[in-house]
Amino acid sequence: MTTATSTAAPTEREESLSPSESVLTSVYESATRLAIDAEVVDLLKTSWREIRAQLPVRMDDRKLRIFEGYRVQHNGARGPYKGGVRFHPKADLDEVRALAMLMTYKCALMELPFGGAKGGVMCDPSRMSETELNRLTRTYTQHINMILGINRDIPAPDMGTNAQTMAWMMDAYGQLHGHTPGIVTGKPVELGGSYGRDQATGRGVATCMREFARGEGVDPHDIRVVVQGYGNVGSWTCRVASEQGFRVIAVGDVKGGVYNPAGIDIAQLDRWFAVAGSVAGFEEAEPVTNEHLLELECDYLVPAALGEVVTTANAEQVRARAVIEAANHPVTPGADAILARRGVPVLPDILVNAGGVTVSYFEWTQNIQQFRWPLERVITELEARMVAAFGDLMVRTGRDGIRPRQAAFDIALERVARAIKLRGFV
Ligand code: GLU
């Protein structure tokens, strides 16, 4: 058996890596430690399939705009491809490829019977009307429909998309193939979505925080949390974490942040957000910029929005005791190395934000069985899976004396590599 020769734990200089190269630094590090067959690593370096599609859309002003859309299927050894669809100006092919890779390892870490995929359309949904988004989503679905399938590839929401987007995707797919609710997850409940899917990612983040605090022997009431992002993931993290007793002291979104060292009342913040469309301007707290937010003194820093926000430029200034990665890939490899040197643990994205795809899995199974679980069951089963995965990861971290991210990749890569071998791919 040959072993992987590409090595390298991240160094503090690695800032020029593309998103997929960044993810691969973790894969290579685990592959070297675990002596994974070099042919298996070769297979995982690239994607199984990548579609780049031209998406012409007639805008409300009657002008034609041509968007670019992607669907990347990274690896399907463990089951049908699974992963969200991102609508964002920065969702280029390499970003989507990196996110598809993360899905392969996230599903493996959570023991979900899925491979990894991701989709994206380079667009700014905040500047598009509902009818434009509807047309774009349908065009995108038509252009990738041939590689989707309930046992082939199942999309879900991600940044810039939501339950409504999934309803349009389901409908566009259904027009070609017949009514197929299980073709997407994260649908509206009225169309076969699962109870609890909207809160699943944030609830999973809060569960990881609670388990981490328990491991540290600290009561959540004594833990100050800073959350960057108040979209689906950030807002639900704040809601569930504050229910669990954590003190959320600062929250930020694209328009700005707010800080109150005594703790922010999340129910009040939600009422403000419903009117203002942003956390910025909330009067029960002081304003703070997004850059400063990441550098506030706190216990847990939770980046819950874009990727690559903690970099070599600001990692020295992070004054949190731990970083909890609610977003996908928010800490660059160079920043990861700096935080490791400074003794700041980073709980990795492929565990922390896995609650979303876990409840997507529940939704898919409910659709296949044409049966619906009550919310309590969704929450109980999600909790059980998050706690189990967290426990496995911590045992591995302690046993091998490695960082949590590496333990997560070790566990996941072992499972993916085993499935590749068993199927006879290499
Ligand atoms: N977009 C989410 C993620 O990054 C969820 C994917 C899914 O539910 O398939 O994990």
Coordinates of C-alpha atoms and ligand atoms in Angstrom, one line a residue:
M1 CA 0.0 0.0 0.0
T2 CA 1.3 3.4 -0.9
T3 CA 0.7 6.4 1.3
A4 CA 0.0 10.0 0.7
T5 CA 3.1 12.1 0.2
S6 CA 1.5 15.5 0.3
T7 CA 1.7 16.6 3.8
A8 CA 2.0 19.8 5.7
A9 CA 0.2 20.9 8.7
P10 CA -1.0 24.4 8.1
T11 CA 1.6 27.1 8.5
E12 CA 1.0 30.7 9.5
R13 CA 1.9 31.9 6.0
E14 CA -0.7 30.1 4.0
E15 CA -3.0 32.9 2.9
S16 CA -2.7 32.6 -0.8
L17 CA -4.5 29.3 -1.0
S18 CA -7.8 29.0 -2.9
P19 CA -10.8 27.8 -0.9
S20 CA -10.5 24.2 -2.1
E21 CA -6.7 24.2 -1.5
S22 CA -7.5 25.4 2.1
V23 CA -9.8 22.5 2.7
L24 CA -7.2 20.1 1.2
T25 CA -4.6 21.1 3.7
S26 CA -6.8 19.4 6.4
V27 CA -7.4 16.4 4.2
Y28 CA -3.6 16.0 3.4
E29 CA -2.7 16.3 7.1
S30 CA -5.2 13.6 8.1
A31 CA -4.2 11.4 5.1
T32 CA -0.6 11.5 6.1
R33 CA -1.3 10.8 9.8
L34 CA -3.6 7.9 8.9
A35 CA -1.4 6.6 6.0
I36 CA -4.3 6.7 3.6
D37 CA -3.7 5.1 0.2
A38 CA -2.3 7.8 -2.1
E39 CA -4.8 6.7 -4.9
V40 CA -7.7 7.4 -2.5
V41 CA -6.2 10.8 -1.7
D42 CA -5.8 11.5 -5.5
L43 CA -9.5 10.7 -6.0
L44 CA -10.5 13.1 -3.2
K45 CA -8.3 16.0 -4.5
T46 CA -10.8 16.8 -7.3
S47 CA -14.5 16.5 -7.7
W48 CA -16.4 13.6 -9.2
R49 CA -18.4 15.9 -11.4
E50 CA -18.7 19.7 -11.8
I51 CA -21.3 21.5 -13.9
R52 CA -20.9 25.1 -14.9
A53 CA -24.1 26.4 -16.4
Q54 CA -25.0 29.6 -18.2
L55 CA -28.3 30.9 -16.7
P56 CA -30.0 33.5 -18.8
V57 CA -32.8 35.3 -16.9
R58 CA -35.2 38.0 -18.1
M59 CA -35.1 40.6 -15.3
D60 CA -38.0 42.8 -14.3
D61 CA -36.7 45.7 -16.5
R62 CA -37.0 43.3 -19.5
K63 CA -33.2 43.2 -19.9
L64 CA -31.5 39.8 -20.2
R65 CA -28.9 38.9 -17.6
I66 CA -26.7 35.9 -17.8
F67 CA -25.8 34.4 -14.5
E68 CA -23.3 31.6 -13.9
G69 CA -24.4 28.6 -11.8
Y70 CA -22.6 25.5 -10.6
R71 CA -23.3 22.1 -9.1
V72 CA -20.3 20.2 -7.8
Q73 CA -20.5 16.6 -6.8
H74 CA -17.3 15.9 -4.8
N75 CA -17.6 12.3 -3.6
G76 CA -20.5 9.8 -3.5
A77 CA -18.9 6.7 -2.0
R78 CA -21.0 6.9 1.1
G79 CA -24.4 7.6 -0.6
P80 CA -26.3 10.1 -2.8
Y81 CA -24.7 13.6 -3.1
K82 CA -26.0 16.1 -0.6
G83 CA -25.4 19.7 -0.1
G84 CA -26.9 23.2 -0.2
V85 CA -27.2 25.8 -3.0
R86 CA -25.6 29.2 -2.3
F87 CA -26.7 32.4 -4.0
H88 CA -23.9 34.9 -3.4
P89 CA -21.7 37.2 -5.5
K90 CA -18.6 35.3 -4.3
A91 CA -20.0 31.8 -5.0
D92 CA -17.5 31.0 -7.8
L93 CA -16.6 27.5 -8.9
D94 CA -13.7 27.0 -6.5
E95 CA -15.7 28.2 -3.5
V96 CA -18.5 25.8 -4.4
R97 CA -15.9 23.0 -4.9
A98 CA -14.5 23.7 -1.5
L99 CA -17.9 23.6 0.1
A100 CA -18.7 20.3 -1.7
M101 CA -15.6 18.8 -0.2
L102 CA -16.6 19.9 3.3
M103 CA -20.0 18.3 2.8
T104 CA -18.3 14.9 2.0
Y105 CA -16.5 15.0 5.3
K106 CA -19.4 16.6 7.3
C107 CA -21.8 13.8 6.2
A108 CA -19.2 11.2 7.0
L109 CA -18.4 12.7 10.4
M110 CA -22.2 12.6 11.3
E111 CA -22.6 9.1 9.9
L112 CA -25.2 10.2 7.4
P113 CA -25.5 8.0 4.4
F114 CA -24.6 10.8 1.9
G115 CA -21.7 12.0 -0.2
G116 CA -20.8 15.6 -0.6
A117 CA -22.0 18.2 -3.1
K118 CA -22.7 21.9 -3.3
G119 CA -24.4 24.3 -5.7
G120 CA -24.0 28.0 -6.3
V121 CA -25.1 30.9 -8.4
M122 CA -23.0 34.0 -8.6
C123 CA -25.6 36.6 -7.9
D124 CA -26.7 39.1 -5.2
P125 CA -30.2 38.0 -4.0
S126 CA -30.5 41.1 -1.9
R127 CA -30.7 43.1 -5.1
M128 CA -33.2 40.9 -6.9
S129 CA -37.0 40.8 -6.8
E130 CA -38.9 37.7 -5.7
T131 CA -40.0 37.1 -9.4
E132 CA -36.4 37.4 -10.6
L133 CA -35.2 34.9 -7.9
N134 CA -38.0 32.6 -8.8
R135 CA -37.0 32.7 -12.5
L136 CA -33.3 32.3 -11.7
T137 CA -34.0 29.3 -9.4
R138 CA -36.1 27.5 -12.1
T139 CA -33.5 28.2 -14.8
Y140 CA -30.8 26.9 -12.5
T141 CA -32.8 23.7 -11.6
Q142 CA -33.5 23.0 -15.3
H143 CA -29.8 23.3 -16.1
I144 CA -28.7 20.8 -13.5
N145 CA -31.8 18.5 -13.3
M146 CA -30.1 15.7 -15.1
I147 CA -27.7 15.0 -12.3
L148 CA -30.2 15.4 -9.5
G149 CA -32.4 12.6 -8.1
I150 CA -33.7 11.4 -4.8
N151 CA -31.0 8.7 -4.9
R152 CA -28.5 10.7 -6.8
D153 CA -28.2 14.3 -5.5
I154 CA -30.4 16.2 -3.1
P155 CA -29.9 20.0 -2.8
A156 CA -30.8 22.1 0.3
P157 CA -30.7 25.8 1.3
D158 CA -27.4 27.6 2.1
M159 CA -26.4 31.3 2.2
G160 CA -28.8 33.4 0.1
T161 CA -31.4 30.7 -0.3
N162 CA -34.2 29.5 1.9
A163 CA -37.3 27.3 2.1
Q164 CA -39.0 29.3 -0.7
T165 CA -36.0 28.7 -3.0
M166 CA -36.4 24.9 -2.3
A167 CA -40.1 25.1 -3.1
W168 CA -39.3 26.6 -6.5
M169 CA -36.6 24.0 -7.1
M170 CA -38.9 21.2 -6.1
D171 CA -41.6 22.6 -8.5
A172 CA -39.2 23.0 -11.4
Y173 CA -37.8 19.5 -10.9
G174 CA -41.4 18.1 -10.6
Q175 CA -42.4 19.7 -13.9
L176 CA -39.7 17.5 -15.6
H177 CA -39.9 14.3 -13.5
G178 CA -43.2 14.3 -11.7
H179 CA -43.9 15.3 -8.1
T180 CA -40.8 14.5 -6.1
P181 CA -40.8 16.1 -2.6
G182 CA -37.6 14.3 -1.5
I183 CA -35.5 15.9 -4.3
V184 CA -34.7 18.8 -2.0
T185 CA -34.6 19.3 1.7
G186 CA -35.2 22.5 3.7
K187 CA -38.6 22.9 2.0
P188 CA -41.5 24.7 3.5
V189 CA -43.3 22.4 6.0
E190 CA -46.5 22.7 3.9
L191 CA -44.7 21.1 1.0
G192 CA -43.2 18.2 2.9
G193 CA -40.4 20.0 4.8
S194 CA -39.5 18.7 8.2
Y195 CA -40.4 20.5 11.4
G196 CA -37.3 22.0 12.9
R197 CA -35.2 22.2 9.7
D198 CA -35.1 26.0 9.9
Q199 CA -33.6 26.0 13.4
A200 CA -31.5 22.9 12.9
T201 CA -28.1 24.4 12.1
G202 CA -28.3 27.0 14.9
R203 CA -29.6 24.4 17.4
G204 CA -26.7 22.1 16.5
V205 CA -24.2 25.0 17.0
A206 CA -25.7 25.7 20.5
T207 CA -25.6 22.0 21.3
C208 CA -21.8 22.0 20.5
M209 CA -21.3 25.0 22.7
R210 CA -23.2 23.4 25.6
E211 CA -21.2 20.2 25.3
F212 CA -17.9 22.2 25.0
A213 CA -18.8 24.2 28.1
R214 CA -19.7 21.0 29.9
G215 CA -16.3 19.6 29.0
E216 CA -14.6 22.7 30.4
G217 CA -16.7 22.5 33.6
V218 CA -18.1 26.0 33.1
D219 CA -21.7 27.0 33.5
P220 CA -23.2 28.6 30.3
H221 CA -24.3 31.6 32.4
D222 CA -20.6 32.4 32.9
I223 CA -19.9 32.2 29.2
R224 CA -19.9 35.4 27.0
V225 CA -20.6 34.7 23.4
V226 CA -20.0 36.9 20.3
V227 CA -21.9 35.9 17.1
Q228 CA -21.0 37.2 13.7
G229 CA -24.0 36.9 11.4
Y230 CA -27.7 37.1 12.1
G231 CA -29.1 35.1 9.2
N232 CA -30.7 31.7 9.7
V233 CA -27.7 30.2 11.4
G234 CA -26.6 33.1 13.6
S235 CA -30.1 34.0 14.7
W236 CA -31.1 30.5 15.7
T237 CA -27.7 30.0 17.5
C238 CA -28.4 33.1 19.5
R239 CA -32.0 32.0 20.3
V240 CA -31.1 28.5 21.4
A241 CA -27.9 29.5 23.2
S242 CA -29.6 32.2 25.2
E243 CA -32.4 29.6 26.1
Q244 CA -29.6 27.4 27.4
G245 CA -28.3 30.2 29.6
F246 CA -25.3 31.5 27.5
R247 CA -24.8 35.3 27.6
V248 CA -24.7 36.6 24.1
I249 CA -22.8 39.9 24.4
A250 CA -22.4 41.0 20.8
V251 CA -24.0 40.2 17.4
G252 CA -23.2 41.6 14.0
D253 CA -24.6 41.4 10.4
V254 CA -23.6 43.0 7.1
K255 CA -25.0 46.4 8.2
G256 CA -23.1 46.5 11.5
G257 CA -23.0 45.1 15.0
V258 CA -24.2 45.7 18.6
Y259 CA -22.5 45.0 21.9
N260 CA -23.7 44.9 25.4
P261 CA -21.4 43.3 28.0
A262 CA -24.3 42.6 30.3
G263 CA -25.9 40.4 27.6
I264 CA -28.3 41.0 24.8
D265 CA -32.0 40.1 25.2
I266 CA -32.4 38.0 22.0
A267 CA -36.2 38.2 22.0
Q268 CA -36.0 42.0 22.0
L269 CA -33.3 41.9 19.3
D270 CA -35.6 39.7 17.2
R271 CA -38.4 42.3 17.5
W272 CA -35.9 45.0 16.4
F273 CA -34.6 42.9 13.5
A274 CA -38.2 42.3 12.3
V275 CA -38.7 46.0 11.8
A276 CA -35.1 47.2 10.9
G277 CA -33.9 44.2 8.9
S278 CA -30.6 44.3 10.7
V279 CA -29.2 44.1 14.2
A280 CA -27.6 47.5 13.6
G281 CA -29.2 50.3 15.5
F282 CA -30.6 48.1 18.3
E283 CA -30.9 50.5 21.2
E284 CA -30.2 48.2 24.2
A285 CA -26.6 47.9 23.1
E286 CA -23.7 49.9 21.8
P287 CA -22.7 49.9 18.1
V288 CA -19.7 48.0 17.1
T289 CA -18.1 47.3 13.7
N290 CA -17.8 43.9 12.2
E291 CA -14.0 44.0 12.4
H292 CA -14.0 45.0 16.1
L293 CA -16.7 42.4 16.8
L294 CA -14.2 39.6 16.0
E295 CA -11.7 41.1 18.4
L296 CA -14.0 41.6 21.4
E297 CA -12.9 40.0 24.6
C298 CA -15.3 37.0 25.1
D299 CA -15.3 33.3 25.8
Y300 CA -16.7 31.9 22.6
L301 CA -16.4 33.6 19.2
V302 CA -19.0 32.2 16.8
P303 CA -18.5 33.3 13.1
A304 CA -21.8 32.4 11.6
A305 CA -21.8 34.1 8.2
L306 CA -19.2 34.2 5.5
G307 CA -16.0 32.0 5.1
E308 CA -12.5 33.3 5.7
V309 CA -13.3 36.0 8.2
V310 CA -10.5 35.0 10.7
T311 CA -7.3 35.3 8.8
T312 CA -3.6 35.8 9.5
A313 CA -4.4 39.6 9.5
N314 CA -6.6 39.4 12.6
A315 CA -6.0 36.0 14.3
E316 CA -3.5 37.5 16.7
Q317 CA -6.2 40.0 17.8
V318 CA -8.9 37.4 18.6
R319 CA -9.5 37.6 22.3
A320 CA -11.9 34.7 22.6
R321 CA -11.0 31.5 24.6
A322 CA -12.5 29.3 21.8
V323 CA -13.7 29.7 18.3
I324 CA -16.9 27.9 17.3
E325 CA -17.2 27.6 13.5
A326 CA -20.9 28.0 12.7
A327 CA -20.1 29.2 9.2
N328 CA -18.4 27.0 6.6
H329 CA -14.7 27.6 6.5
P330 CA -14.6 30.9 8.5
V331 CA -11.0 30.4 9.7
T332 CA -8.2 30.2 7.1
P333 CA -5.4 27.6 7.6
G334 CA -2.9 30.3 8.4
A335 CA -5.2 31.7 11.1
D336 CA -5.9 28.2 12.4
A337 CA -2.1 27.8 12.9
I338 CA -1.9 31.1 14.8
L339 CA -4.9 30.2 17.0
A340 CA -3.3 26.7 17.7
R341 CA 0.0 28.4 18.7
R342 CA -1.9 30.7 21.0
G343 CA -3.8 27.8 22.6
V344 CA -7.2 28.9 21.3
P345 CA -9.2 25.8 20.4
V346 CA -11.3 25.9 17.2
L347 CA -14.4 23.6 17.0
P348 CA -14.6 22.8 13.3
D349 CA -17.4 23.6 10.9
I350 CA -17.9 20.1 9.7
L351 CA -19.1 19.3 13.3
V352 CA -20.5 22.6 14.5
N353 CA -22.8 23.4 11.6
A354 CA -23.8 19.8 10.8
G355 CA -27.2 20.1 12.4
G356 CA -28.6 21.4 9.2
V357 CA -27.7 18.5 7.0
T358 CA -28.6 16.1 9.8
V359 CA -32.2 17.4 9.8
S360 CA -32.0 17.4 6.0
Y361 CA -31.4 13.7 6.3
F362 CA -34.4 13.4 8.6
E363 CA -36.5 15.3 6.1
W364 CA -35.3 13.0 3.3
T365 CA -36.2 9.9 5.2
Q366 CA -39.6 11.3 6.2
N367 CA -40.3 12.1 2.5
I368 CA -39.3 8.6 1.4
Q369 CA -41.6 7.1 4.1
Q370 CA -44.3 9.6 3.4
F371 CA -44.5 10.2 7.1
R372 CA -43.9 13.2 9.4
W373 CA -42.1 13.3 12.7
P374 CA -43.3 15.8 15.4
L375 CA -40.8 18.6 16.3
E376 CA -39.9 17.0 19.6
R377 CA -38.6 13.9 17.8
V378 CA -36.6 15.9 15.4
I379 CA -35.0 17.8 18.2
T380 CA -34.3 14.7 20.3
E381 CA -32.7 12.8 17.4
L382 CA -30.7 15.9 16.3
E383 CA -29.4 16.3 19.9
A384 CA -28.4 12.7 20.1
R385 CA -26.4 12.7 16.9
M386 CA -24.7 16.0 17.7
V387 CA -23.8 14.8 21.2
A388 CA -22.5 11.5 19.9
A389 CA -20.4 13.1 17.1
F390 CA -19.0 15.7 19.5
G391 CA -18.1 13.0 22.0
D392 CA -16.3 10.9 19.3
L393 CA -14.4 14.0 18.2
M394 CA -13.3 14.9 21.7
V395 CA -12.2 11.3 22.5
R396 CA -10.1 11.3 19.3
T397 CA -8.7 14.8 20.0
G398 CA -7.5 13.6 23.5
R399 CA -6.3 10.2 22.4
D400 CA -4.2 11.5 19.5
G401 CA -3.2 14.8 21.0
I402 CA -4.4 16.7 17.9
R403 CA -6.6 19.7 17.2
P404 CA -10.4 19.2 17.0
R405 CA -10.4 20.0 13.3
Q406 CA -7.9 17.3 12.7
A407 CA -9.8 14.8 14.8
A408 CA -12.9 15.6 12.8
F409 CA -11.1 15.1 9.5
D410 CA -9.4 11.9 10.7
I411 CA -12.7 10.3 11.7
A412 CA -14.4 11.5 8.5
L413 CA -11.6 10.6 6.1
E414 CA -11.3 7.1 7.5
R415 CA -15.0 6.5 6.8
V416 CA -14.8 8.0 3.3
A417 CA -11.6 6.1 2.4
R418 CA -13.2 2.8 3.7
A419 CA -16.3 3.3 1.5
I420 CA -14.1 4.1 -1.5
K421 CA -12.2 0.9 -1.0
L422 CA -15.3 -1.3 -0.3
R423 CA -16.9 0.0 -3.5
G424 CA -13.7 -0.8 -5.5
F425 CA -13.3 2.7 -6.8
V426 CA -9.5 2.2 -6.5
Ligands
GLU1 N1 -26.1 24.2 3.4 C1 -26.0 23.4 4.7 C2 -24.6 23.0 5.0 O1 -23.6 23.6 4.5 C3 -27.0 22.2 4.7 C4 -26.8 21.2 3.6 C5 -27.9 20.2 3.5 O2 -28.9 20.3 4.3 O3 -27.9 19.4 2.6 O4 -24.3 22.1 5.7

